[in-house]
């Protein structure tokens, strides 16, 4: 496999969405992976945010399995804790989340937290699936917090989904087409850039304007 720039894609490893930088098959097939999903099966890792030892597996030991970080289902590649009595399972991309995101253009810092103690700025809820999942918190304004899953869903929603799912264009809800398009573009690119930084990919797009992102969500 070769490292390359990719259009938006669905990772054939973890079944999560990705974009920009990934790995693709050099044999002219459509097999594509996130960078974190390229670790060999059987590789052991220890994550400092967990007091656990994980192994990279092709699929979870049991199903259904929920990611201990984002609370989404894990259907394929997984980091599974091997410690006795521990059931922590992680998406490889969630295991690779950085502890601090620096939005370089604005100098805004987002810190990875093991819970969320305010309503998510996107969905306006604290819990997902009955759990307070991990979140990113704006350091300079801790009341602004985001579920990781909500950030991911926003990225998918506002991306050009013809590349991903062949989905129809965003419904304008009766608003001016030009205004709706401008707003969608603003939300799409800012959220995509943040999520790219979350995954440690797409460095060229990490220079986003955080204020545009927050303003577009609030409007």
XYZ file of C-alpha atoms in Angstrom:
219
model
C 0.000 0.000 0.000
C 1.118 3.562 -0.631
C 0.524 6.764 1.300
C -1.386 9.192 -0.842
C -3.849 12.068 -0.947
C -7.365 10.692 -1.147
C -10.779 12.089 -1.896
C -13.257 11.494 0.949
C -13.413 7.757 1.530
C -14.770 5.079 3.792
C -11.913 3.221 5.459
C -12.017 -0.470 4.550
C -10.448 -1.261 7.915
C -12.509 0.390 10.624
C -15.472 1.355 8.390
C -15.208 4.980 9.570
C -15.016 7.912 7.163
C -11.742 9.596 6.308
C -10.335 12.077 3.844
C -7.211 13.683 2.453
C -4.282 11.492 3.562
C -4.557 7.722 3.735
C -3.191 4.516 2.291
C -4.464 2.936 -0.900
C -3.726 -0.326 -2.647
C -1.070 -0.141 -5.347
C -2.767 -2.933 -7.326
C -5.557 -0.781 -8.806
C -8.233 -1.899 -6.364
C -10.340 0.339 -4.134
C -8.931 -0.801 -0.773
C -8.185 2.264 1.374
C -7.151 2.732 5.015
C -6.733 5.461 7.588
C -3.100 5.740 8.735
C -3.985 4.327 12.212
C -5.593 1.273 10.581
C -2.368 0.192 8.858
C -0.826 -1.288 12.023
C -0.231 -5.026 11.731
C -2.761 -7.279 13.395
C -1.393 -8.568 16.671
C 0.479 -5.326 17.384
C 0.332 -4.403 21.074
C 0.065 -0.801 22.209
C -0.317 0.970 25.522
C -2.220 4.243 25.583
C -1.416 6.763 28.270
C -5.052 7.833 28.522
C -5.927 4.262 29.556
C -4.233 2.002 32.089
C -4.684 -0.780 29.576
C -2.752 -2.891 27.098
C -4.381 -3.123 23.676
C -3.974 -5.425 20.709
C -4.927 -4.580 17.126
C -7.488 -7.073 15.810
C -9.347 -7.519 12.539
C -12.682 -7.510 14.361
C -13.996 -7.185 17.930
C -13.915 -10.283 20.156
C -17.667 -9.959 20.534
C -20.502 -7.986 18.981
C -22.096 -5.590 19.514
C -19.045 -3.645 20.675
C -18.961 0.060 21.503
C -15.912 2.327 21.327
C -14.921 3.485 24.822
C -14.040 6.943 23.471
C -16.732 7.954 20.977
C -19.503 5.487 21.988
C -20.096 4.465 18.361
C -20.342 0.837 17.295
C -17.159 -0.971 16.255
C -17.794 -3.294 13.331
C -14.314 -4.054 12.028
C -10.692 -3.144 12.916
C -10.364 -2.587 16.646
C -7.927 -2.021 19.481
C -9.045 -4.473 22.162
C -7.805 -4.468 25.764
C -6.106 -7.727 26.731
C -6.102 -7.101 30.488
C -8.212 -9.511 32.512
C -11.659 -8.173 33.288
C -11.332 -5.101 31.049
C -13.732 -4.629 28.149
C -12.301 -1.433 26.633
C -12.465 -1.443 22.835
C -11.437 1.434 20.571
C -11.636 2.484 16.946
C -8.026 2.827 15.718
C -8.770 6.417 14.689
C -10.106 7.216 18.171
C -7.025 5.659 19.765
C -4.916 8.072 17.678
C -6.698 11.244 18.784
C -4.218 13.905 19.976
C -4.538 15.226 23.524
C -4.355 18.825 22.333
C -5.479 20.337 19.041
C -3.918 23.633 18.102
C -5.815 25.622 15.530
C -2.763 27.344 14.155
C -4.385 30.325 12.461
C -6.190 31.502 15.596
C -4.055 29.911 18.285
C -7.186 28.261 19.712
C -6.480 25.108 21.729
C -8.872 22.198 22.159
C -8.174 19.671 24.906
C -9.247 16.034 24.789
C -11.261 15.139 27.898
C -12.528 11.788 29.148
C -16.028 13.131 29.676
C -18.227 16.097 28.850
C -19.662 18.287 31.611
C -21.517 20.804 29.456
C -23.998 20.373 26.667
C -22.306 19.585 23.361
C -22.081 22.745 21.273
C -23.374 20.823 18.250
C -26.154 18.506 19.491
C -26.978 20.430 22.696
C -26.981 17.212 24.732
C -24.570 15.928 27.352
C -25.059 12.225 26.811
C -24.868 10.012 23.738
C -26.505 6.624 24.091
C -26.892 7.206 27.805
C -23.163 7.908 28.295
C -21.046 11.010 28.729
C -18.490 10.305 26.058
C -15.054 11.800 25.535
C -15.000 15.325 24.171
C -12.892 18.206 22.936
C -13.048 21.385 25.041
C -12.011 24.866 23.914
C -9.319 25.796 26.434
C -9.984 29.542 26.376
C -13.732 28.999 26.763
C -14.389 25.677 28.575
C -18.142 26.029 28.189
C -17.677 25.165 24.489
C -17.415 21.388 24.293
C -17.911 18.890 21.475
C -18.748 15.206 21.364
C -16.218 13.509 19.100
C -19.065 11.705 17.347
C -20.882 14.990 16.704
C -17.774 16.498 15.127
C -17.448 13.432 12.918
C -21.094 13.579 11.862
C -20.831 17.264 11.048
C -17.803 16.538 8.895
C -19.744 13.922 6.940
C -22.866 16.049 6.685
C -21.227 19.122 5.236
C -18.648 17.487 3.028
C -19.398 17.083 -0.657
C -21.194 13.801 -0.079
C -21.217 12.869 -3.741
C -17.710 11.577 -2.977
C -18.881 9.593 0.024
C -22.392 8.284 -0.357
C -23.914 9.779 -3.471
C -26.269 11.610 -1.110
C -28.468 14.508 -2.286
C -27.414 18.096 -1.716
C -28.169 19.774 1.607
C -31.825 20.876 1.813
C -32.003 24.647 2.007
C -35.189 24.646 4.093
C -36.681 27.402 1.958
C -33.767 29.792 2.433
C -31.935 31.655 -0.285
C -29.900 29.095 -2.305
C -26.821 31.331 -2.391
C -26.918 32.002 1.348
C -27.511 28.336 2.133
C -24.598 27.298 -0.075
C -22.255 29.834 1.526
C -23.249 28.717 5.019
C -22.900 25.045 4.129
C -19.444 25.642 2.662
C -18.334 27.548 5.758
C -19.528 24.787 8.084
C -18.257 22.022 5.856
C -14.682 23.172 5.445
C -14.175 24.353 9.023
C -15.542 21.144 10.541
C -13.632 18.965 8.095
C -10.422 20.793 8.965
C -10.958 20.332 12.701
C -11.666 16.649 12.291
C -8.625 16.249 10.067
C -6.535 17.749 12.844
C -8.201 15.357 15.290
C -6.933 12.442 13.261
C -3.507 13.955 12.771
C -4.060 14.136 9.020
C -4.632 16.828 6.460
C -2.096 19.273 7.884
C -2.625 21.698 5.023
C -6.265 22.024 6.095
C -5.547 22.384 9.804
C -5.056 26.152 9.394
C -8.764 26.808 9.792
C -10.521 29.825 11.183
C -12.106 28.650 14.422
C -14.332 31.707 14.659
C -15.981 30.868 11.327
C -16.718 27.387 12.621
C -18.287 28.605 15.873
C -20.212 31.416 14.191
C -21.633 29.063 11.561
C -22.896 26.660 14.225
C -24.499 29.438 16.245
C -26.230 31.153 13.320
